Coordinates of C-alpha atoms in Angstrom, one line a residue:
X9 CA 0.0 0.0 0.0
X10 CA 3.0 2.3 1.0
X11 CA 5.1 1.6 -2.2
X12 CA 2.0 2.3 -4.5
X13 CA 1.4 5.4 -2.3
X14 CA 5.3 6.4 -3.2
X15 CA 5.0 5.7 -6.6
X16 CA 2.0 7.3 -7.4
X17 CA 3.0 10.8 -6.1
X18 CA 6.2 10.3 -7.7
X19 CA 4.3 9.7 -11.1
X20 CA 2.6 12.9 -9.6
X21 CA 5.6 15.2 -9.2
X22 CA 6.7 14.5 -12.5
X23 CA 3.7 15.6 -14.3
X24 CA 3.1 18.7 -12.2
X25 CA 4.7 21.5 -14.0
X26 CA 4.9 23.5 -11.0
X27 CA 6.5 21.6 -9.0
X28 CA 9.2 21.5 -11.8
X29 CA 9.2 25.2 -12.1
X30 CA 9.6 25.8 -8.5
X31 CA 13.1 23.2 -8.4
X32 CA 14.3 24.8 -11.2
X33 CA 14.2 27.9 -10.1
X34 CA 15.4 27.4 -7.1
X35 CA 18.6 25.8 -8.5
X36 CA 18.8 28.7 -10.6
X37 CA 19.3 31.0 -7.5
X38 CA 21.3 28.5 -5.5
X39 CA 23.2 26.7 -8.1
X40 CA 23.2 28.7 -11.7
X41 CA 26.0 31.7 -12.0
X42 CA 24.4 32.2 -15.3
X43 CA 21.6 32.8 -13.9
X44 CA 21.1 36.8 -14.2
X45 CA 18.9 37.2 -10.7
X46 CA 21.4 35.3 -8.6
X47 CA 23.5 38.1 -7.6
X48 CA 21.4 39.7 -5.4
X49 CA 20.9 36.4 -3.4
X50 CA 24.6 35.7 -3.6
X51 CA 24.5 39.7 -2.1
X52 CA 21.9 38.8 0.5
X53 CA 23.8 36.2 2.0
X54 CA 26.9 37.8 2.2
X55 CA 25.7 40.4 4.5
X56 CA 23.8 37.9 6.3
X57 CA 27.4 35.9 7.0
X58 CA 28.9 39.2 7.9
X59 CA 25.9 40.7 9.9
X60 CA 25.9 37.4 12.3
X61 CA 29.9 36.8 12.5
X62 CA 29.9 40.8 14.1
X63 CA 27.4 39.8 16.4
X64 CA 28.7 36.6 17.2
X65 CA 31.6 38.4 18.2
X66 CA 30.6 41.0 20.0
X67 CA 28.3 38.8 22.4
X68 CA 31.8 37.8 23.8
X69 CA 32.7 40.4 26.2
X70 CA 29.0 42.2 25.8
X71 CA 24.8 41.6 25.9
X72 CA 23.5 42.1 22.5
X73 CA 20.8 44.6 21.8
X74 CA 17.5 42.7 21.3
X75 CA 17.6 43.8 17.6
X76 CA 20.8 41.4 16.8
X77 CA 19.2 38.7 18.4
X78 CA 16.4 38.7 16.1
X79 CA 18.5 39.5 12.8
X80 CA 20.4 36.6 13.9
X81 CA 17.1 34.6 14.3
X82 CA 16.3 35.8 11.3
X83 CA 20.2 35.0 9.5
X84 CA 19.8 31.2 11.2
X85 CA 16.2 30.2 9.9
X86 CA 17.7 31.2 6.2
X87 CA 20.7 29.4 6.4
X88 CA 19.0 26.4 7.5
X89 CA 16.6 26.7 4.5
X90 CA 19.0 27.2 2.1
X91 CA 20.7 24.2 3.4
X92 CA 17.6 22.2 2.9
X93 CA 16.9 24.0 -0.2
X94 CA 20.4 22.9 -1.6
X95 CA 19.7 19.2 -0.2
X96 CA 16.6 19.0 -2.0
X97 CA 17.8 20.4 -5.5
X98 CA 21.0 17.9 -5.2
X99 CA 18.8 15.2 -7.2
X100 CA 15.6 14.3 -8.6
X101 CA 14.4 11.3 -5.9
X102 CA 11.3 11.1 -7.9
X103 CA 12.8 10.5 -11.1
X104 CA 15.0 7.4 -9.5
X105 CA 11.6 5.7 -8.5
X106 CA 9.6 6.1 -11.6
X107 CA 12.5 4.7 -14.0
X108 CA 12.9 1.8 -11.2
X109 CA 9.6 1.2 -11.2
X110 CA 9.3 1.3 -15.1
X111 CA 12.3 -1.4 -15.4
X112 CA 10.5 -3.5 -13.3
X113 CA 7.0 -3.3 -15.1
X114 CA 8.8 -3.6 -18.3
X115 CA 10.6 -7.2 -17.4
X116 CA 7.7 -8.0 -15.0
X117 CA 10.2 -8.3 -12.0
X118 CA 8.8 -7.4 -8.5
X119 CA 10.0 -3.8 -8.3
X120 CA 11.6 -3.2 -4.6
X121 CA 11.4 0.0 -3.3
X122 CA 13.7 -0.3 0.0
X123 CA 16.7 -0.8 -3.0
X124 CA 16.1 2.7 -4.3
X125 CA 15.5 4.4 -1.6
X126 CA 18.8 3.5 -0.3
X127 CA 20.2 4.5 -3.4
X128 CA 18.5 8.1 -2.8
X129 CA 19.9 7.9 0.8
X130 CA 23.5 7.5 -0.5
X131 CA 23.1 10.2 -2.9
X132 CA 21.5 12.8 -0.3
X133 CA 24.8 11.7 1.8
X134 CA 27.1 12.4 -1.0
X135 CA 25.8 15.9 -0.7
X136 CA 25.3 16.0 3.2
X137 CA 29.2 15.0 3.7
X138 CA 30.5 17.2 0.6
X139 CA 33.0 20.1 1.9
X140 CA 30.5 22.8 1.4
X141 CA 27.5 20.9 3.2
X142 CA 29.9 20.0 6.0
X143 CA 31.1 24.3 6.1
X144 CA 27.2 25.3 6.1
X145 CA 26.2 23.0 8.9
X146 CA 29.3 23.8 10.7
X147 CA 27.9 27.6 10.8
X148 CA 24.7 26.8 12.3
X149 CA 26.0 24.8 14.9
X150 CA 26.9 27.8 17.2
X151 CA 23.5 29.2 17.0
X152 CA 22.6 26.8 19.8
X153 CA 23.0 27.9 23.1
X154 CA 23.3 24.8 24.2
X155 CA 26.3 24.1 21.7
X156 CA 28.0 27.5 22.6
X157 CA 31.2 25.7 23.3
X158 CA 31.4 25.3 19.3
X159 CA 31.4 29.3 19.0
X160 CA 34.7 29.0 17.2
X161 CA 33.0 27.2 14.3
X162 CA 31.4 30.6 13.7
X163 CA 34.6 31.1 11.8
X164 CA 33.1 28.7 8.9
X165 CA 30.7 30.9 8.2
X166 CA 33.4 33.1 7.0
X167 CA 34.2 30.4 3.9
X168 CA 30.3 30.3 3.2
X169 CA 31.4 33.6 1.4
X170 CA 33.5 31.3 -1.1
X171 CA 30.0 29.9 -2.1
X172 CA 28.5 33.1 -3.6
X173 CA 31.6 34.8 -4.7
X174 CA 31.9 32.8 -8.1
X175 CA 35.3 34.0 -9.2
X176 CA 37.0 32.7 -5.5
X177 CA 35.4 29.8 -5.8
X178 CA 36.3 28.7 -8.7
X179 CA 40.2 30.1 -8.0
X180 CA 40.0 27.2 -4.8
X181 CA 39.9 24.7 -8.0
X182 CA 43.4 25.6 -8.5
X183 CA 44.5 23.2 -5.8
X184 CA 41.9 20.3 -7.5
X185 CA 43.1 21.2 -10.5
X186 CA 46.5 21.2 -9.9
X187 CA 46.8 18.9 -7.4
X188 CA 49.9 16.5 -8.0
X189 CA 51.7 19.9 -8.0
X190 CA 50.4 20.8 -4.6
X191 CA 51.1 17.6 -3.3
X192 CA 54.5 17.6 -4.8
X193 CA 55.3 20.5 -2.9
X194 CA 53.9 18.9 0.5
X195 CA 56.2 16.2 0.4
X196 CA 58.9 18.9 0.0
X197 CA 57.9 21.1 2.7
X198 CA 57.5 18.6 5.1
X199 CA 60.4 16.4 4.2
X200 CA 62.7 19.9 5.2
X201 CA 60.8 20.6 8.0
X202 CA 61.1 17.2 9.3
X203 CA 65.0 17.2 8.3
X204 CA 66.1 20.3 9.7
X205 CA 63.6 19.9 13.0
X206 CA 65.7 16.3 13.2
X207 CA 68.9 17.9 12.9
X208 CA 68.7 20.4 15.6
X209 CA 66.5 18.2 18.4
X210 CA 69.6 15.6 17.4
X211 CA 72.3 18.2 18.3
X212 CA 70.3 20.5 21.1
X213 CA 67.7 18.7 22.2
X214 CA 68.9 16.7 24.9
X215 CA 71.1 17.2 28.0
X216 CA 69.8 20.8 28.4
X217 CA 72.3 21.8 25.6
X218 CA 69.2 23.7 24.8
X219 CA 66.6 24.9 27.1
X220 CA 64.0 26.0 24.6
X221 CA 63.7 23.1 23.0
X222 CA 62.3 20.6 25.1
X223 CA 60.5 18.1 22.9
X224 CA 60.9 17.4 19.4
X225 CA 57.6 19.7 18.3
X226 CA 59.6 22.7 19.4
X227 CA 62.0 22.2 16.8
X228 CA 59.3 21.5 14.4
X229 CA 58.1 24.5 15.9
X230 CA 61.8 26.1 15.2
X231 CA 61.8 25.0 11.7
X232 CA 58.2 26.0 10.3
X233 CA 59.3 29.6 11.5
X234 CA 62.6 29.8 9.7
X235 CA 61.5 28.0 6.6
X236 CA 58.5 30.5 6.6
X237 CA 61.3 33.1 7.1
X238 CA 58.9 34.5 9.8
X239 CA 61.4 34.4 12.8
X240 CA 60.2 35.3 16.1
X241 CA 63.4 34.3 17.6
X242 CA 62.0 32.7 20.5
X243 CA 64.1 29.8 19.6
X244 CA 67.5 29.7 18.5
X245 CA 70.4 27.2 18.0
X246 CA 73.1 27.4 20.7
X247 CA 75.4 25.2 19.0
X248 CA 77.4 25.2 15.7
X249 CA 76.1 22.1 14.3
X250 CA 72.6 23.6 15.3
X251 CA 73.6 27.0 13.3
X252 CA 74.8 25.0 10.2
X253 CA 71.6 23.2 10.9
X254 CA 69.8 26.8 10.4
X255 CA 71.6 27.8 7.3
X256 CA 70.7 24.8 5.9
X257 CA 67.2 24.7 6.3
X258 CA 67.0 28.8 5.1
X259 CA 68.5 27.9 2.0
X260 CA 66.3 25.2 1.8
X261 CA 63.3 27.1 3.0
X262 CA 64.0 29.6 -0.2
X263 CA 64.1 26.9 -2.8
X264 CA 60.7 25.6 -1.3
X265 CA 59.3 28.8 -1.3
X266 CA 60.4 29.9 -4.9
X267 CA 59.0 26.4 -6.2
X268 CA 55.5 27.1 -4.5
X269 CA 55.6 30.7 -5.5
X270 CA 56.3 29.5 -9.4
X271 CA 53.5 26.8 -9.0
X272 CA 50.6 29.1 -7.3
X273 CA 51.5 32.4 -9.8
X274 CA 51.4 30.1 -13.0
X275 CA 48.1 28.2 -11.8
X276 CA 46.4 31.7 -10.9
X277 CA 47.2 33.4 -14.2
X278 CA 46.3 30.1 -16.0
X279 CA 42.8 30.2 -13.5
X280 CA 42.2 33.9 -13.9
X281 CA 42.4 33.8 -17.6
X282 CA 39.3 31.1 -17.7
X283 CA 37.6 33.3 -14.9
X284 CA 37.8 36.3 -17.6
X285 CA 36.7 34.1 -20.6
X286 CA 33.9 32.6 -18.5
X287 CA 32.7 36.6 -17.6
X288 CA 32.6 37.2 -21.4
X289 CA 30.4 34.4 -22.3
X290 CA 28.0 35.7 -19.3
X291 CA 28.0 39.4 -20.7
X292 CA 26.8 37.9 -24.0
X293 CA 23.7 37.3 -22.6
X294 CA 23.2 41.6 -22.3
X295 CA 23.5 41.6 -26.1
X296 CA 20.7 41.4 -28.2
X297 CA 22.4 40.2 -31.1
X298 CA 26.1 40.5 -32.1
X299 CA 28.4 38.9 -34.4
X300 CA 31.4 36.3 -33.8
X301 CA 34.7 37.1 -35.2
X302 CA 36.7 34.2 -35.5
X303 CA 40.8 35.1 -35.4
X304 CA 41.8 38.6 -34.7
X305 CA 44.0 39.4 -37.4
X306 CA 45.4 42.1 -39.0
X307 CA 42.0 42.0 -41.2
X308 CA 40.2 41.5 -38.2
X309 CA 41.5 44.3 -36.7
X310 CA 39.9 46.7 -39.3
X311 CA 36.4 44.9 -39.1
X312 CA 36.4 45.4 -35.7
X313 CA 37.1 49.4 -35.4
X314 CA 34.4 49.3 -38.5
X315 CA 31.8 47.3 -36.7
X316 CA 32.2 49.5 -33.1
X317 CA 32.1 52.5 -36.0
X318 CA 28.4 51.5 -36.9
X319 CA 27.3 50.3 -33.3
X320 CA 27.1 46.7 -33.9
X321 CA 28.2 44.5 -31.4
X322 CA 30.7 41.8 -32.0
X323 CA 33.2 39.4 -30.0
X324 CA 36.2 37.6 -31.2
X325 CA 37.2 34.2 -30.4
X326 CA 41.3 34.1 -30.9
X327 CA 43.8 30.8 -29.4
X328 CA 45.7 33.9 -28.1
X329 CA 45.3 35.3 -24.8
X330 CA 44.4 38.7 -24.9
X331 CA 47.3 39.8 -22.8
X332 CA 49.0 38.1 -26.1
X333 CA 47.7 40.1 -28.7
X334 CA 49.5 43.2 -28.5
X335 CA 46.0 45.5 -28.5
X336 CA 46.3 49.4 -28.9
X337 CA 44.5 51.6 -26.8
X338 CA 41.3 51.2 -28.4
X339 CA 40.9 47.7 -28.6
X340 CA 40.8 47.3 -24.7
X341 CA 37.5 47.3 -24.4
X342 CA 36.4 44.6 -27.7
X343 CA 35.3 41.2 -25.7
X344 CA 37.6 38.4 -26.1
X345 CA 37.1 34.8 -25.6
X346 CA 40.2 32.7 -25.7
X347 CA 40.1 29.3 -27.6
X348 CA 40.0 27.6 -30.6
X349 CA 37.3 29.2 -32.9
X350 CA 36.8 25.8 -34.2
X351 CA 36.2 24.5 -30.9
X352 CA 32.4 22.6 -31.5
X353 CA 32.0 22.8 -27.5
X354 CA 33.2 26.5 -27.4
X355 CA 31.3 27.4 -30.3
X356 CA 27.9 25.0 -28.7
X357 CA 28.4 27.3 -25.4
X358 CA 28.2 30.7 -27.4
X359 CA 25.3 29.9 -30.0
X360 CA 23.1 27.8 -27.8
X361 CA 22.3 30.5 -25.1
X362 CA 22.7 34.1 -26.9
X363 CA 21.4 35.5 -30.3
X364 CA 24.3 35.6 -32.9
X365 CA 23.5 37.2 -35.7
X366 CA 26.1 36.4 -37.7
X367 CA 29.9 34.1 -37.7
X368 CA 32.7 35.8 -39.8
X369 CA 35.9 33.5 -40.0
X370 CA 39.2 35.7 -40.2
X371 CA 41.5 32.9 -40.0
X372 CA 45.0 33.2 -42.2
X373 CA 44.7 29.4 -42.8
X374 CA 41.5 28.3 -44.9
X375 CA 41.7 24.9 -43.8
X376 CA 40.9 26.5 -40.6
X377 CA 37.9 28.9 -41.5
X378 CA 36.4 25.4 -43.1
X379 CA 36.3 24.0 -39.7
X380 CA 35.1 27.0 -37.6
X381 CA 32.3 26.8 -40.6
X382 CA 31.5 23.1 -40.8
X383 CA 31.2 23.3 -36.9
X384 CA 28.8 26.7 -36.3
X385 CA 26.6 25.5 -39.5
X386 CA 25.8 21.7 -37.7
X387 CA 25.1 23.8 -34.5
X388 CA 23.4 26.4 -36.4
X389 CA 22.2 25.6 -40.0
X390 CA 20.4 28.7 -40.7
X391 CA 23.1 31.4 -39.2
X392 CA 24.5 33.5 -41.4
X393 CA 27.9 32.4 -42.1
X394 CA 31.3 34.8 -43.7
X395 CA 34.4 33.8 -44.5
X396 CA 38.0 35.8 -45.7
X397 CA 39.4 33.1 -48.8
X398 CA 43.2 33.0 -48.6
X399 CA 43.4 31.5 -51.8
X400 CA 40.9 31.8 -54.5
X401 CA 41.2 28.2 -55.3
X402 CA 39.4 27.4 -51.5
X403 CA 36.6 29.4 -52.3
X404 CA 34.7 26.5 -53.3
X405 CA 35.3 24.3 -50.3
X406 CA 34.3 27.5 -47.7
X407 CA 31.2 27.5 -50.3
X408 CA 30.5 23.8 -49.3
X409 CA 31.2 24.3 -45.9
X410 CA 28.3 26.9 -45.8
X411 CA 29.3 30.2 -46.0
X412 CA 27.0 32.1 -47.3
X413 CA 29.9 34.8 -48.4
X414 CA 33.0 34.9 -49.5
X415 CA 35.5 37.6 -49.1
X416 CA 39.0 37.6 -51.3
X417 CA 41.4 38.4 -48.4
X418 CA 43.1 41.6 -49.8
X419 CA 43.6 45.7 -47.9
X420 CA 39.8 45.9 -48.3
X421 CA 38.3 43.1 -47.3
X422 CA 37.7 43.9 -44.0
X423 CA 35.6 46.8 -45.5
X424 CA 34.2 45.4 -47.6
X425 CA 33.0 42.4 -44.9
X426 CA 31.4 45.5 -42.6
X427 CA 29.7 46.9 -45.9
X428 CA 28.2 43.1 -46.5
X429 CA 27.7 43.2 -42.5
X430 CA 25.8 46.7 -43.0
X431 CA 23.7 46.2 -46.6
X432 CA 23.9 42.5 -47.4
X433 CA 20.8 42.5 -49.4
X434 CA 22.6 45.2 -51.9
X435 CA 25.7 42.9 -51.8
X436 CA 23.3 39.8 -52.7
X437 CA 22.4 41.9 -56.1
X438 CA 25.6 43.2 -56.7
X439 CA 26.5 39.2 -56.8
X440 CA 23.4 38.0 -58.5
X441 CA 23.8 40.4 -61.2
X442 CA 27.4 38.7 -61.8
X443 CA 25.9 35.5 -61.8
X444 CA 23.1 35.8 -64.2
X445 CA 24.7 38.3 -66.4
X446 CA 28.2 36.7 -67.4
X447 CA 29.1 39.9 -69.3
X448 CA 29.2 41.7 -65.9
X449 CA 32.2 42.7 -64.9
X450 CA 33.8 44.6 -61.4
X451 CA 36.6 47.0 -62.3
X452 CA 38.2 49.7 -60.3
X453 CA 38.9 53.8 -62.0
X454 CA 41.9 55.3 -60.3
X455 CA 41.2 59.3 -59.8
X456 CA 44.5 59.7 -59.7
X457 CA 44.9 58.6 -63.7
X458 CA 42.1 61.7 -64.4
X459 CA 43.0 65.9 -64.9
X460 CA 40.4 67.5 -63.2
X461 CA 40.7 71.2 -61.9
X462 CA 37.5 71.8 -60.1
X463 CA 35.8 69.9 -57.7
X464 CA 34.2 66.4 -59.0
X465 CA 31.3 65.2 -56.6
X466 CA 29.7 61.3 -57.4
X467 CA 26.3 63.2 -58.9
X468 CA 28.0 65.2 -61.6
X469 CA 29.4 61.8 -63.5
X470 CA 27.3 60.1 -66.2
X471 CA 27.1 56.2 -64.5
X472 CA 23.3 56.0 -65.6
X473 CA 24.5 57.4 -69.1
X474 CA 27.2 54.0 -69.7
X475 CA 25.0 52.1 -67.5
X476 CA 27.5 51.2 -64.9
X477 CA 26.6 51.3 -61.4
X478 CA 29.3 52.6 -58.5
X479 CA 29.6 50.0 -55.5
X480 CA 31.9 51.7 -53.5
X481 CA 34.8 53.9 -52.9
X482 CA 38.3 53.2 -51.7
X483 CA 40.8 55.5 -50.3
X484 CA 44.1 54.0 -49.1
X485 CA 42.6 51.9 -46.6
X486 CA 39.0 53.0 -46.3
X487 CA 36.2 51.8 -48.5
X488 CA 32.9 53.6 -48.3
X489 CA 30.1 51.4 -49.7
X490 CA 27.1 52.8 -51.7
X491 CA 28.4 56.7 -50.9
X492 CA 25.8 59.3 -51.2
X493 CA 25.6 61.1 -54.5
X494 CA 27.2 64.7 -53.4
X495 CA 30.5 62.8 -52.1
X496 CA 32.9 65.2 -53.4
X497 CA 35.8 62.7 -55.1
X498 CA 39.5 63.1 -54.2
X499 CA 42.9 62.7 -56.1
X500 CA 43.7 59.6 -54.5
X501 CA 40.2 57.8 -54.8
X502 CA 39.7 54.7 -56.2
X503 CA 36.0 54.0 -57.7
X504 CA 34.7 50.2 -57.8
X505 CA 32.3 49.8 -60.3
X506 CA 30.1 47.1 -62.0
X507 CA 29.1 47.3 -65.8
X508 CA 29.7 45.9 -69.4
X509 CA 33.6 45.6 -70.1
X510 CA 33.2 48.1 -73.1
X511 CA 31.3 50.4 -71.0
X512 CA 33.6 50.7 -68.5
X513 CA 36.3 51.4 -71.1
X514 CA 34.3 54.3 -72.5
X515 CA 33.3 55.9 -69.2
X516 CA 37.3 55.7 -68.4
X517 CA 37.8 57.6 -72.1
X518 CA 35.2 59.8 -71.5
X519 CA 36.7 60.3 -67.8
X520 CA 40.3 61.4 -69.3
X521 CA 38.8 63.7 -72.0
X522 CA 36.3 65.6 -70.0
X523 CA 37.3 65.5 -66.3
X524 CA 34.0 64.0 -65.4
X525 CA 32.0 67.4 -66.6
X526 CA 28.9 66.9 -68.1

């Protein structure tokens, strides 16, 4: 009667949709650090932590005010609930029963409840005996009056804080991550301490040779301090074995110390690095849509100041650090992720949580840009996909790979990418024209090559009369796209223009007889 009792509001729980609402959002505000709203509970704690630890000490030597006493009443009952909270988000109990139960029915076997309920127990003590469980309930313990002689576990309310200060937290994974290195360094540390401790108990520790060191933990005592290169001086060696002792153990002490300073500085910068990546993908959840440059090179570079020129947002994925890339002063502030841009998992992360509105390859290696595009078109099949060509003959394969455009990496391309970025439905016809009519042809007219004294603007040349149409203008490394018809043209201009191959040699006749006059 009990097991179908269980099973049935198990069946229950799983179908109610508030039920699932309520869990999930509760692990969202325990749990997610993506989560946008979590801050302020991460906040909320904090100063609750703080708030009771100032009480808790000043209801040593003093009565506290009536007010702390019911803050701290207040502080207690939400630690406890979070602490049930988090126990009852750290796995689905529900779920456990109704696949059990479904296995059974399935290969009509007698389905045993007591079985699964242990396993729930052991999972629930998983979390119950995990480091952080074991800090929380630690915290609450001095609460009690009764258990007032563990006040000094109020301290471990202190690490709580490591809980909802994300970036700490996850810089205490150095010494998970990097553990063998740590350990290495233990075994060091301990095997000098013990050594040098061993050599001045065996030279001062007996016959009164030296009265401050009366058992062999004073000169472990001794030789924490010196290694530490603390020093109180309370003990010293008497004896010249026990100062060679000493020097020994100091030089000793400052190869340990330089070894664990090399392992802790590389592991943090290594740490900090991911902590800064991880912060950019979370700040692309403020953007509404944005586009993802892939490499940041020297092409790359110029889309970028011409993308923050026209207000759209971008980020750009590069295997360099940042610190690497040798930015100028106005590049600080572009968001970069560090990784492989054809990265599936890196790439998954990005797309699957945030509008992108487009994915522009940059690489120098097309091999590369194929990869970055194979990958973002199986996670996204209808994003809108650029790519720079290296060399013309890859063209085709980026075309295969899905990239909607192609870009001949030259000066201009990175212009000519934010023009695409900025009118692609002009570019489209620009490039359908070319396709249908194979006449078409796109040829450049240097102003330089034309005599002209008196100002030339864009409206007083005949285009329309040898039906050729101006895509853009180019001026060293600028390119304007589509310019408005009373741009005034300059010496050292460079017109881009589409038309018949014969009409463009007659406008460039017409150009050097007339100066562009009507």
């Amino acid at each position: 009667m009990v097991k179908e009792l269980i099973v049935k509001f198990s069946y229950a729980l799983e179908a109610s949709k508030s039920y699932h609402r309520i869990k999930r959002k509760t692990y969202e505000i325990l749990e997610d650090h993506h989560y946008k709203n979590k801050k302020y509970f991460d906040i909320l704690m904090i100063f609750l932590v703080l708030v009771t630890v100032i009480a808790l000490l000043y209801e040593i030597n003093h009565t506290p005010p009536f007010i702390i006493i019911i803050i701290e009443d207040i502080a207690m009952g939400i630690f406890i609930l979070e602490w049930l909270m988090r126990l009852w988000v750290s796995g689905n109990m529900h779920n456990k029963i109704i696949k059990s139960h479904s296995q059974a029915n399935l290969i009509e076997a007698n389905f045993k409840l007591r079985v699964v309920i242990w396993h729930i127990f052991k999972e629930k003590l998983d979390f119950i005996f995990s480091p952080m469980s074991i800090i929380d309930l630690l915290a609450i313990l001095p609460y009690y009056r009764s258990l007032r002689i563990l006040r000094i576990f109020m301290l471990f309310r202190l690490f709580k804080v490591l809980r909802y200060t994300n970036s700490i937290s996850q810089l205490g994974t150095i010494f998970i991550e990097r553990k063998f290195d740590f350990l290495t360094l233990l075994i060091l540390f301990v095997l000098v301490i013990f050594t040098g401790a061993s050599a001045l108990y065996i030279y001062e520790g007996h016959s009164n040779t030296n009265e401050k060191i009366g058992s062999f933990f004073d000169a472990i005592y001794w030789a924490v301090m010196t290694v530490a290169t603390v020093g109180y001086g309370d003990i010293s060696p008497v004896t010249q074995e026990g100062r060679v002792a000493t020097i020994f153990l100091v030089v000793c002490g400052f190869i340990v110390l330089a070894f664990g300073n090399a392992i802790i500085t590389s592991a943090m910068l290594h740490k900090l690095e991911t902590i800064k990546e991880s912060n950019s993908l979370k700040t692309l959840s403020k953007l509404k849509k944005f586009h993802v440059i892939c490499g940041f090179s020297k092409s790359a570079r110029i889309l970028c100041r011409e993308l923050k020129t026209i207000n759209e947002p971008f980020i750009i994925i590069d295997k360099l650090p940042s610190t690497e890339l040798n930015l100028e002063e106005d590049e600080f502030e572009y968001k970069f992720i560090h990784g492989e841009a054809s990265s599936h998992r890196l790439l998954e992360r990005i797309f699957l949580k945030n509008k992108v509105k487009s994915l522009i390859a940059m690489s120098n290696n097309d091999a590369v840009n194929t990869s970055i595009l194979l990958n973002a078109k199986s996670i996204k099949p209808h994003l809108e996909l650029i790519s720079i060509v290296n060399l013309s003959k890859n063209e085709p394969k980026l075309r295969l790979a899905g990239a909607t455009k192609t870009i001949m990496i030259n000066n201009l391309s990175a212009y000519v990418g934010a023009g695409y970025i900025r009118h692609p439905i002009a570019f489209e016809a620009v490039e359908r024209l070319l396709v249908e009519d194979r006449r078409l042809v796109i040829d450049t007219i240097d102003m330089e090559e034309i005599s002209f004294k008196e100002v030339i603007r864009i409206l007083d040349m005949n285009f329309k009369k040898f039906k050729i149409i101006l895509i853009g203008i180019s001026n060293g490394d600028d390119f304007r796209f589509n310019p408005p018809k009373e741009t005034s043209l300059l010496k050292n201009d460079v017109l881009i223009v589409v038309g018949y191959e014969s009409s463009i040699k007659e406008f460039r006749l017409y150009m050097h007889r007339f100066g562009g006059k009507k």
